[in-house]
Coordinates of C-alpha atoms in Angstrom, one line a residue:
Chain A
X25 CA 116.2 145.2 86.4
X26 CA 116.5 144.9 90.2
X27 CA 117.1 141.2 89.8
X28 CA 119.8 141.8 87.2
X29 CA 121.5 144.2 89.5
X30 CA 121.2 141.7 92.4
X31 CA 122.7 138.9 90.4
X32 CA 125.5 141.2 89.4
X33 CA 126.3 141.9 93.0
X34 CA 126.3 138.1 93.7
X35 CA 128.9 137.7 90.9
X36 CA 131.0 140.4 92.5
X37 CA 130.7 138.6 95.9
X38 CA 131.9 135.4 94.3
X39 CA 134.8 137.3 92.7
X40 CA 135.9 138.5 96.2
X41 CA 135.9 134.8 97.3
X42 CA 137.9 133.8 94.2
X43 CA 140.4 136.6 94.7
X44 CA 141.0 135.4 98.3
X45 CA 141.3 131.8 97.1
X46 CA 143.9 132.7 94.5
X47 CA 145.9 134.8 97.0
X48 CA 145.9 131.9 99.5
X49 CA 147.1 129.5 96.8
X50 CA 150.0 131.8 95.8
X51 CA 151.1 132.0 99.4
X52 CA 151.0 128.3 99.7
X53 CA 153.0 127.7 96.5
X54 CA 155.5 130.2 97.6
X55 CA 156.1 128.3 101.0
X56 CA 153.6 126.1 103.0
X57 CA 154.5 127.9 106.2
X58 CA 152.8 131.0 104.8
X59 CA 149.6 129.2 105.5
X60 CA 149.9 130.7 109.0
X61 CA 149.3 134.2 107.6
X62 CA 146.8 132.8 105.2
X63 CA 144.9 131.7 108.3
X64 CA 144.9 135.3 109.5
X65 CA 143.4 136.4 106.2
X66 CA 140.5 133.9 106.4
X67 CA 139.8 134.6 110.1
X68 CA 139.7 138.3 109.1
X69 CA 137.2 137.3 106.4
X70 CA 135.0 135.6 108.9
X71 CA 135.1 138.6 111.3
X72 CA 134.2 140.8 108.4
X73 CA 131.2 138.7 107.4
X74 CA 129.9 138.6 111.0
X75 CA 130.6 142.2 111.8
X76 CA 128.8 143.4 108.8
X77 CA 125.9 141.1 109.7
X78 CA 125.7 142.3 113.3
X79 CA 126.7 145.9 112.5
X80 CA 129.3 145.2 115.2
X81 CA 130.7 148.6 116.2
X82 CA 131.8 149.9 119.6
X83 CA 131.3 153.5 118.5
X84 CA 127.6 152.7 118.1
X85 CA 127.5 151.0 121.5
X86 CA 128.3 154.1 123.4
X87 CA 127.1 156.7 121.0
X88 CA 123.6 155.4 120.2
X89 CA 123.0 154.8 123.9
X90 CA 123.9 158.4 124.7
X91 CA 122.5 160.2 121.7
X92 CA 119.4 158.4 120.7
X93 CA 118.9 156.1 123.7
X94 CA 119.2 152.9 121.7
X95 CA 121.0 150.2 123.8
X96 CA 121.1 147.5 121.0
X97 CA 124.8 147.5 120.3
X98 CA 125.9 148.0 123.9
X99 CA 123.8 145.0 125.0
X100 CA 124.9 142.9 122.0
X101 CA 128.6 143.6 122.7
X102 CA 128.2 142.8 126.4
X103 CA 126.5 139.5 125.6
X104 CA 129.3 138.6 123.1
X105 CA 131.9 139.6 125.6
X106 CA 130.5 137.4 128.3
X107 CA 130.4 134.4 126.0
X108 CA 134.0 135.1 124.8
X109 CA 135.1 135.2 128.5
X110 CA 133.9 131.6 129.0
X111 CA 135.7 130.6 125.8
X112 CA 138.8 132.5 127.1
X113 CA 138.9 130.1 130.0
X114 CA 139.5 127.2 127.6
X115 CA 142.2 129.2 125.8
X116 CA 143.9 129.8 129.2
X117 CA 143.7 126.2 130.0
X118 CA 145.2 124.9 126.8
X119 CA 147.4 127.8 125.6
X120 CA 148.3 129.7 128.8
X121 CA 150.9 131.8 127.1
X122 CA 148.7 133.2 124.4
X123 CA 147.5 136.2 126.4
X124 CA 149.4 138.7 128.4
X125 CA 147.8 141.3 130.9
X126 CA 148.4 144.9 130.2
X127 CA 149.4 147.6 132.7
X128 CA 146.7 149.1 134.7
X129 CA 146.7 152.9 135.1
X130 CA 145.6 156.4 134.2
X131 CA 146.9 156.0 130.7
X132 CA 144.0 153.5 130.0
X133 CA 141.5 156.1 131.1
X134 CA 143.1 159.0 129.1
X135 CA 143.7 156.8 126.0
X136 CA 140.1 155.5 126.3
X137 CA 138.8 159.0 126.5
X138 CA 140.6 160.2 123.4
X139 CA 139.7 157.0 121.6
X140 CA 136.0 157.4 122.6
X141 CA 135.9 161.0 121.4
X142 CA 137.5 160.0 118.2
X143 CA 135.2 157.1 117.4
X144 CA 132.1 159.3 117.7
X145 CA 133.5 161.9 115.3
X146 CA 134.7 159.1 112.9
X147 CA 131.4 157.3 112.9
X148 CA 133.0 154.0 113.8
X149 CA 135.5 152.4 116.1
X150 CA 138.7 150.8 114.7
X151 CA 137.2 147.5 113.7
X152 CA 133.9 149.2 112.8
X153 CA 135.7 151.4 110.3
X154 CA 137.3 148.3 108.8
X155 CA 134.0 146.5 108.1
X156 CA 132.4 149.8 106.9
X157 CA 135.3 150.2 104.4
X158 CA 134.3 146.8 103.1
X159 CA 130.8 148.2 102.5
X160 CA 132.3 150.7 100.0
X161 CA 132.4 153.5 102.6
X162 CA 135.5 155.6 101.7
X163 CA 134.8 157.9 104.7
X164 CA 135.7 154.9 106.9
X165 CA 138.8 154.4 104.8
X166 CA 139.8 158.0 105.5
X167 CA 139.4 157.2 109.2
X168 CA 141.5 154.1 108.9
X169 CA 144.4 156.0 107.1
X170 CA 144.2 158.8 109.8
X171 CA 144.2 156.2 112.5
X172 CA 147.3 154.5 110.9
X173 CA 149.4 157.5 110.3
X174 CA 148.6 159.3 113.6
X175 CA 149.7 156.2 115.5
X176 CA 152.9 155.8 113.5
X177 CA 153.9 159.4 113.9
X178 CA 153.0 159.3 117.6
X179 CA 155.0 156.1 118.1
X180 CA 158.2 157.5 116.5
X181 CA 158.1 160.9 118.2
X182 CA 156.8 161.2 121.7
X183 CA 155.4 157.8 122.7
X184 CA 158.6 156.4 124.2
X185 CA 158.9 159.3 126.7
X186 CA 155.3 158.9 127.8
X187 CA 155.7 155.1 128.0
X188 CA 159.0 155.2 130.1
X189 CA 157.7 157.9 132.4
X190 CA 154.1 156.9 133.0
X191 CA 153.4 153.3 131.9
X192 CA 156.6 151.2 132.1
X193 CA 156.5 150.8 135.9
X194 CA 152.8 150.1 136.3
X195 CA 151.5 146.8 137.5
X196 CA 149.5 144.4 135.4
X197 CA 147.5 141.5 136.7
X198 CA 144.4 139.3 136.2
X199 CA 141.6 138.9 138.7
X200 CA 142.7 135.2 139.0
X201 CA 146.1 136.2 140.2
X202 CA 144.6 138.4 142.8
X203 CA 142.2 135.7 144.0
X204 CA 144.5 132.7 144.0
X205 CA 148.0 134.2 144.2
X206 CA 151.0 132.9 142.4
X207 CA 152.3 136.1 140.8
X208 CA 155.1 136.7 143.3
X209 CA 158.3 137.6 141.7
X210 CA 156.8 139.3 138.6
X211 CA 156.3 136.6 136.0
X212 CA 153.1 134.7 136.2
X213 CA 152.7 131.3 134.7
X214 CA 149.0 131.0 133.8
X215 CA 149.3 127.2 133.5
X216 CA 149.4 127.0 137.3
X217 CA 145.7 127.8 137.6
X218 CA 142.9 125.3 137.1
X219 CA 140.1 125.6 134.6
X220 CA 137.7 126.5 137.5
X221 CA 140.1 129.1 139.0
X222 CA 140.2 130.9 135.6
X223 CA 136.5 130.5 135.3
X224 CA 135.7 132.2 138.7
X225 CA 138.4 134.9 138.5
X226 CA 138.5 135.8 134.8
X227 CA 135.1 134.9 133.4
X228 CA 132.7 135.1 136.3
X229 CA 134.1 138.1 138.2
X230 CA 135.9 140.2 135.7
X231 CA 133.6 139.7 132.7
X232 CA 130.2 138.4 133.6
X233 CA 129.5 140.1 136.9
X234 CA 130.7 143.5 135.6
X235 CA 128.8 143.2 132.3
X236 CA 125.6 142.1 134.1
X237 CA 125.8 145.2 136.5
X238 CA 126.3 147.4 133.4
X239 CA 123.3 145.8 131.6
X240 CA 121.1 146.3 134.7
X241 CA 122.2 149.9 134.9
X242 CA 121.4 150.5 131.2
X243 CA 118.0 149.0 131.7
X244 CA 117.3 151.3 134.7
X245 CA 118.7 154.4 133.3
X246 CA 117.7 154.2 129.6
X247 CA 115.0 151.6 128.9
X248 CA 112.9 151.2 132.0
X249 CA 110.8 154.4 132.0
X250 CA 109.7 154.1 128.4
X251 CA 109.0 150.4 128.6
X252 CA 106.9 150.6 131.7
X253 CA 105.0 153.6 130.3
X254 CA 104.1 151.6 127.2
X255 CA 103.1 148.6 129.3
X256 CA 100.8 150.7 131.5
X257 CA 99.2 152.3 128.4
X258 CA 98.7 148.8 126.9
X259 CA 97.2 147.5 130.1
X260 CA 95.0 150.5 130.6
X261 CA 93.6 150.0 127.1
X262 CA 92.6 146.5 128.0
X263 CA 91.4 147.0 131.5
X264 CA 88.2 148.7 132.7
X265 CA 89.1 151.6 134.9
X266 CA 91.8 152.0 137.6
X267 CA 95.5 152.6 137.0
X268 CA 97.4 149.4 136.4
X269 CA 100.4 148.9 138.6
X270 CA 103.8 147.5 137.5
X271 CA 106.0 145.2 139.5
X272 CA 109.1 143.1 139.4
X273 CA 107.7 140.8 136.7
X274 CA 107.3 143.8 134.4
X275 CA 110.9 144.8 135.0
X276 CA 112.0 141.3 134.1
X277 CA 109.9 141.5 130.9
X278 CA 111.5 144.9 130.2
X279 CA 115.0 143.7 130.7
X280 CA 114.3 140.7 128.5
X281 CA 112.9 142.9 125.7
X282 CA 116.1 145.0 125.8
X283 CA 118.1 141.8 125.4
X284 CA 115.8 140.4 122.7
X285 CA 115.9 143.6 120.6
X286 CA 119.7 143.2 120.4
X287 CA 119.4 139.7 118.9
X288 CA 121.3 140.3 115.7
X289 CA 124.3 141.9 117.3
X290 CA 124.3 139.4 120.1
X291 CA 124.3 136.5 117.6
X292 CA 127.1 138.0 115.6
X293 CA 129.0 138.8 118.8
X294 CA 128.7 135.2 120.1
X295 CA 129.8 133.8 116.7
X296 CA 132.7 136.3 116.7
X297 CA 133.6 134.9 120.1
X298 CA 133.7 131.4 118.7
X299 CA 135.8 132.5 115.7
X300 CA 138.2 134.4 118.0
X301 CA 138.7 131.2 120.0
X302 CA 139.2 129.0 116.9
X303 CA 141.7 131.6 115.7
X304 CA 143.8 131.3 118.9
X305 CA 143.7 127.5 118.9
X306 CA 144.4 127.2 115.1
X307 CA 147.3 129.7 115.1
X308 CA 148.7 128.1 118.3
X309 CA 148.7 124.7 116.6
X310 CA 150.1 125.9 113.4
X311 CA 153.0 127.8 115.0
X312 CA 153.8 124.6 116.8
X313 CA 153.5 122.5 113.7
X314 CA 155.8 124.8 111.6
X315 CA 158.3 125.1 114.5
X316 CA 158.2 128.8 115.4
X317 CA 157.0 131.0 118.2
X318 CA 156.5 134.3 116.3
X319 CA 156.0 134.6 112.6
X320 CA 159.1 136.9 112.4
X321 CA 161.1 133.7 113.2
X322 CA 160.1 132.4 109.8
X323 CA 161.1 135.6 108.0
X324 CA 164.7 135.3 109.4
X325 CA 165.0 131.5 109.5
X326 CA 165.1 131.0 113.3
X327 CA 163.3 127.7 114.2
X328 CA 162.0 127.2 117.7
X329 CA 163.9 123.9 118.1
X330 CA 167.1 125.6 116.9
X331 CA 167.6 123.3 114.0
X332 CA 167.7 124.2 110.3
X333 CA 164.5 125.7 108.8
X334 CA 162.3 122.9 107.4
X335 CA 161.4 122.7 103.7
X336 CA 158.0 124.3 104.4
X337 CA 159.7 127.6 105.2
X338 CA 160.5 130.2 102.5
X339 CA 164.0 129.9 101.0
X340 CA 164.7 133.6 101.3
X341 CA 165.1 135.4 104.6
X342 CA 163.9 139.0 105.2
X343 CA 166.1 140.5 108.0
X344 CA 164.7 144.0 107.3
X345 CA 161.2 142.9 107.9
X346 CA 161.5 142.0 111.6
X347 CA 161.7 144.3 114.5
X348 CA 165.2 146.0 114.6
X349 CA 165.7 145.5 118.4
X350 CA 164.3 142.0 118.8
X351 CA 165.9 140.7 115.6
X352 CA 163.4 138.0 114.9
X353 CA 159.8 139.1 115.7
X354 CA 156.9 140.9 113.9
X355 CA 153.5 141.8 115.3
X356 CA 151.9 138.4 115.6
X357 CA 149.2 138.6 118.3
X358 CA 147.6 135.2 117.6
X359 CA 144.2 136.6 118.4
X360 CA 141.7 139.3 117.1
X361 CA 143.7 142.6 117.0
X362 CA 143.0 145.8 115.1
X363 CA 145.0 149.0 115.4
X364 CA 148.7 148.0 115.5
X365 CA 148.8 146.4 112.0
X366 CA 147.5 149.6 110.5
X367 CA 150.1 151.7 112.3
X368 CA 152.7 149.2 111.0
X369 CA 151.4 149.7 107.5
X370 CA 151.7 153.5 107.9
X371 CA 155.2 153.0 109.3
X372 CA 156.2 150.8 106.4
X373 CA 154.9 153.4 104.0
X374 CA 157.0 156.1 105.7
X375 CA 160.1 153.7 105.4
X376 CA 159.4 153.0 101.8
X377 CA 159.1 156.7 101.2
X378 CA 162.7 157.2 102.3
X379 CA 162.8 157.4 106.1
X380 CA 165.6 155.3 107.5
X381 CA 165.0 152.1 109.4
X382 CA 166.7 153.7 112.4
X383 CA 164.4 156.7 112.4
X384 CA 161.3 154.4 112.2
X385 CA 162.3 151.6 114.4
X386 CA 164.5 153.0 117.2
X387 CA 161.5 153.1 119.5
X388 CA 159.6 150.7 121.7
X389 CA 156.6 150.4 119.5
X390 CA 158.2 149.4 116.2
X391 CA 161.6 148.4 117.3
X392 CA 161.1 146.1 120.3
X393 CA 158.7 143.7 119.0
X394 CA 156.4 144.7 116.1
X395 CA 158.8 145.6 113.3
X396 CA 157.8 147.1 110.0
X397 CA 157.4 144.2 107.7
X398 CA 156.3 144.6 104.1
X399 CA 152.5 144.5 104.3
X400 CA 152.2 141.1 102.7
X401 CA 154.4 139.6 105.4
X402 CA 152.4 141.3 108.2
X403 CA 150.2 138.6 109.8
X404 CA 147.6 140.9 111.4
X405 CA 147.5 143.2 108.4
X406 CA 146.2 140.3 106.4
X407 CA 143.5 139.9 109.1
X408 CA 142.5 143.5 108.5
X409 CA 142.6 143.0 104.7
X410 CA 140.5 139.8 105.0
X411 CA 138.0 141.7 107.3
X412 CA 137.4 144.4 104.7
X413 CA 136.9 141.8 102.0
X414 CA 134.7 139.7 104.3
X415 CA 132.4 142.8 104.8
X416 CA 132.4 143.4 101.1
X417 CA 131.4 139.8 100.4
X418 CA 128.5 140.0 102.9
X419 CA 127.3 143.4 102.0
X420 CA 127.3 142.6 98.3
X421 CA 125.2 139.5 98.9
X422 CA 122.8 141.6 101.1
X423 CA 122.6 144.3 98.5
X424 CA 124.0 146.8 101.0
X425 CA 127.3 147.5 99.3
X426 CA 127.5 151.1 98.0
X427 CA 130.5 153.3 97.1
X428 CA 130.4 156.4 99.3
X429 CA 132.9 159.3 99.2
X430 CA 133.4 161.9 101.8
X431 CA 131.9 165.4 101.6
X432 CA 134.1 168.1 103.1
X433 CA 132.2 168.0 106.4
X434 CA 132.5 164.2 106.8
X435 CA 136.2 164.3 105.7
X436 CA 137.0 166.7 108.5
X437 CA 135.1 164.5 111.0
X438 CA 137.0 161.4 109.7
X439 CA 140.4 162.9 109.9
X440 CA 139.9 164.4 113.5
X441 CA 138.2 161.2 114.6
X442 CA 140.8 158.8 113.1
X443 CA 143.7 160.9 114.6
X444 CA 142.1 161.0 118.1
X445 CA 141.6 157.2 117.9
X446 CA 145.1 156.7 116.8
X447 CA 146.7 158.7 119.6
X448 CA 144.3 157.3 122.1
X449 CA 145.0 153.7 121.1
X450 CA 148.7 154.2 121.4
X451 CA 148.5 155.8 124.9
X452 CA 146.1 153.0 126.0
X453 CA 148.3 150.4 124.3
X454 CA 145.3 149.1 122.2
X455 CA 142.0 149.9 120.7
X456 CA 138.4 148.8 121.6
X457 CA 139.5 145.2 120.9
X458 CA 143.1 145.1 122.2
X459 CA 142.5 147.4 125.2
X460 CA 138.9 146.5 126.1
X461 CA 137.2 143.5 124.5
X462 CA 140.1 141.0 124.9
X463 CA 141.3 142.2 128.4
X464 CA 137.8 142.3 129.8
X465 CA 137.1 138.7 128.6
X466 CA 140.6 137.5 129.6
X467 CA 140.2 138.5 133.3
X468 CA 142.3 141.7 133.0
X469 CA 140.7 144.6 134.8
X470 CA 142.6 147.2 132.7
X471 CA 140.0 146.6 130.0
X472 CA 137.3 148.2 132.1
X473 CA 139.4 151.3 132.7
X474 CA 139.6 151.8 129.0
X475 CA 135.9 151.1 128.6
X476 CA 135.0 153.9 131.2
X477 CA 137.3 156.3 129.4
X478 CA 135.7 155.4 126.1
X479 CA 132.2 156.1 127.5
X480 CA 133.3 159.6 128.9
X481 CA 135.0 160.5 125.6
X482 CA 131.9 159.3 123.6
X483 CA 129.8 161.5 125.8
X484 CA 131.9 164.6 125.2
X485 CA 131.9 164.1 121.4
X486 CA 128.2 163.3 121.3
X487 CA 127.6 166.7 122.8
X488 CA 129.7 168.4 120.2
X489 CA 128.2 166.4 117.3
X490 CA 124.7 167.1 118.6
X491 CA 125.4 170.9 118.9
X492 CA 126.7 170.9 115.3
X493 CA 123.6 169.0 114.1
X494 CA 121.3 171.5 115.8
X495 CA 123.1 174.3 114.1
X496 CA 122.6 172.7 110.7
X497 CA 119.0 172.0 111.4
X498 CA 118.4 175.6 112.3
X499 CA 119.4 176.6 108.8
X500 CA 117.0 174.1 107.2
X501 CA 113.5 175.3 106.1
X502 CA 111.0 172.8 107.5
X503 CA 107.9 174.7 106.4
X504 CA 105.7 173.1 109.0
X505 CA 103.3 175.1 111.0
X506 CA 104.0 174.0 114.5
X507 CA 101.3 174.5 117.0
X508 CA 102.4 175.8 120.3
Chain B
X5 CA 121.1 166.2 103.2
X6 CA 117.8 167.4 102.1
X7 CA 114.5 167.8 103.8
X8 CA 111.5 168.3 101.6
X9 CA 107.8 168.7 102.0
X10 CA 105.7 166.4 99.7
X11 CA 102.3 167.6 101.0
X12 CA 100.8 168.8 104.3
X13 CA 101.2 165.4 106.0
X14 CA 104.1 163.8 104.1
X15 CA 107.8 164.8 104.3
X16 CA 111.0 163.3 102.9
X17 CA 114.5 163.4 104.5
X18 CA 117.4 162.3 102.2
X19 CA 120.5 161.5 104.3
X20 CA 122.2 159.4 101.7
X21 CA 126.0 159.9 101.7
X22 CA 126.0 160.3 105.5
X23 CA 127.5 157.9 108.0
X24 CA 126.9 157.2 111.6
X25 CA 125.6 158.9 113.7
X26 CA 124.2 161.5 111.3
X27 CA 121.4 159.6 109.6
X28 CA 119.8 158.4 112.8
X29 CA 120.4 161.8 114.5
X30 CA 118.8 163.9 111.7
X31 CA 115.9 161.4 111.4
X32 CA 115.0 161.8 115.1
X33 CA 115.5 165.6 115.0
X34 CA 113.2 165.8 112.0
X35 CA 110.6 163.6 113.7
X36 CA 110.6 166.1 116.6
X37 CA 109.5 168.8 114.2
X38 CA 106.5 166.9 112.9
X39 CA 103.1 166.7 114.4
X40 CA 101.3 163.5 115.4
X41 CA 100.1 161.6 112.5
X42 CA 102.5 163.2 110.0
X43 CA 104.7 160.8 107.9
X44 CA 108.5 161.1 107.2
X45 CA 110.2 159.0 104.5
X46 CA 113.9 158.8 105.2
X47 CA 116.4 157.6 102.6
X48 CA 119.5 156.0 104.1
X49 CA 122.5 154.4 102.5
X50 CA 124.3 153.5 105.7
X51 CA 123.1 150.0 106.7
X52 CA 123.7 150.2 110.5
X53 CA 121.8 153.5 110.7
X54 CA 118.7 151.7 109.4
X55 CA 118.5 149.5 112.4
X56 CA 119.3 152.3 114.9
X57 CA 116.4 154.3 113.4
X58 CA 114.1 151.3 113.7
X59 CA 114.9 150.7 117.3
X60 CA 114.8 154.4 118.2
X61 CA 111.3 154.6 116.6
X62 CA 110.0 151.7 118.6
X63 CA 111.4 153.2 121.8
X64 CA 109.7 156.6 121.0
X65 CA 106.4 155.0 120.0
X66 CA 106.6 156.0 116.3
X67 CA 105.2 153.6 113.7
X68 CA 107.2 152.2 110.8
X69 CA 104.7 152.0 108.0
X70 CA 107.0 150.6 105.4
X71 CA 110.6 149.7 104.6
X72 CA 111.8 149.3 101.1
X73 CA 114.9 149.4 98.9
X74 CA 114.3 151.9 96.0
X75 CA 117.8 151.1 94.7
X76 CA 120.7 148.9 95.6
X77 CA 122.4 150.0 98.8
X78 CA 119.6 152.5 99.7
X79 CA 116.8 151.9 102.2
X80 CA 113.7 154.0 102.5
X81 CA 112.0 154.0 105.9
X82 CA 108.5 155.4 106.2
X83 CA 107.8 156.6 109.8
X84 CA 104.6 157.9 111.2
X85 CA 104.6 160.1 114.3

């Protein structure tokens, strides 16, 4: 019986693959240049598989550390980020224009705080909610929808005022710029720095040094006491008399055991780093091959070289799909990105429901660059879609897929959490990936500001969730005689 | 969520349907209520919570007696205090 069920799930997993293959083929037949967004789809698929395997979720990183003193995810993510920072040096060397630093300021801290509060209520960060949706978890889908619509509404209502007043004038810089100069006059050409300059400034100082300090702090604050206690007990059991003492070597062993217990997440995080780098290189190469800078160019027929669109491009143009103010761009980050495409999906839905293009796009967020393309023309949304299906594929194979629908309690948590994450991500100009993981790995100190905010927010929400849990536990009948 | 007593030493906590952080949180809070030697079987259908529970147990010095999958998508973890 169990075997029959297991083979059925394998069949479903294969159907997921077949579905993706058919979609890819249809895009290709329609126009070969669409392979660019098909690549997004398959990179999303790989992220989904790896995230589901490693349970990769930033909510868990802060929350489990704070609430149940489990450092697994925090450690795994830091290791992955350090590896990614080294890969990022190669990206900077070969594609210096694929990353742009983001403004450094209080908005990162406030946005991070709201985002951190939200992700603990929601039970997952932005990308964590995507992979969990793929596991059949409709509570996570509720989180995603709340995240999408709260961002879209925030973007068309008050975001511009906040941006113009508090964010627009802020400086943005990388550690390499600070160390080696070259940013005079505003625009920075990252190609001017050597591989080693990027390595020292961006990878070594901004990512590896900070991450190592945090790991040592987590060891000292969370892990050390329990580990040394267990070690002393084990030593005492083996020794005859006397209290065993612990020294530096024991601390080293403790630190290593903390790293080793995070193996699964760390492996996934390292592989995600490799996939992320491959994505940047592949998309950079494809854009060049098909003669465009941003995928929006393809939708309106503007080649990079200025000539006629080649035969590989779609025959039809879609002027309503690109950003109204830019005239030829859509959100096409070229690397792993999570929240903006969901906001665009919500924005497109609102447009499709009857709101005018002017209402939706006469603002910085949608109008300047991102646009509101139909979902099947939105490169990064295909990444999200692929991510969900990648997680479905992996969880079906692992027999972990299960449809789960929200109870009233979890629905409230999901909506509040998703909304806080959406507003937080907009204020901070990105989520845990776009405002922390990528900047921290690309030498941009603004990532750490968001990370600190996220931790403080997670702490506040953890207190609230814990209080609620205690209240519920008090109502439960344990029927155990507890000796006092 | 349902906590039930099987006999004087064995208890069951069903947290299926719950997502992070609730399964790991309720498991640890329930363990706090038990006396040394008592056993709690937890039913979880949120994959990432299973690993958080396992690691939290090893940090706290609880023993994991058994881990099984009674049905697809559900994991049963048997923990002794």
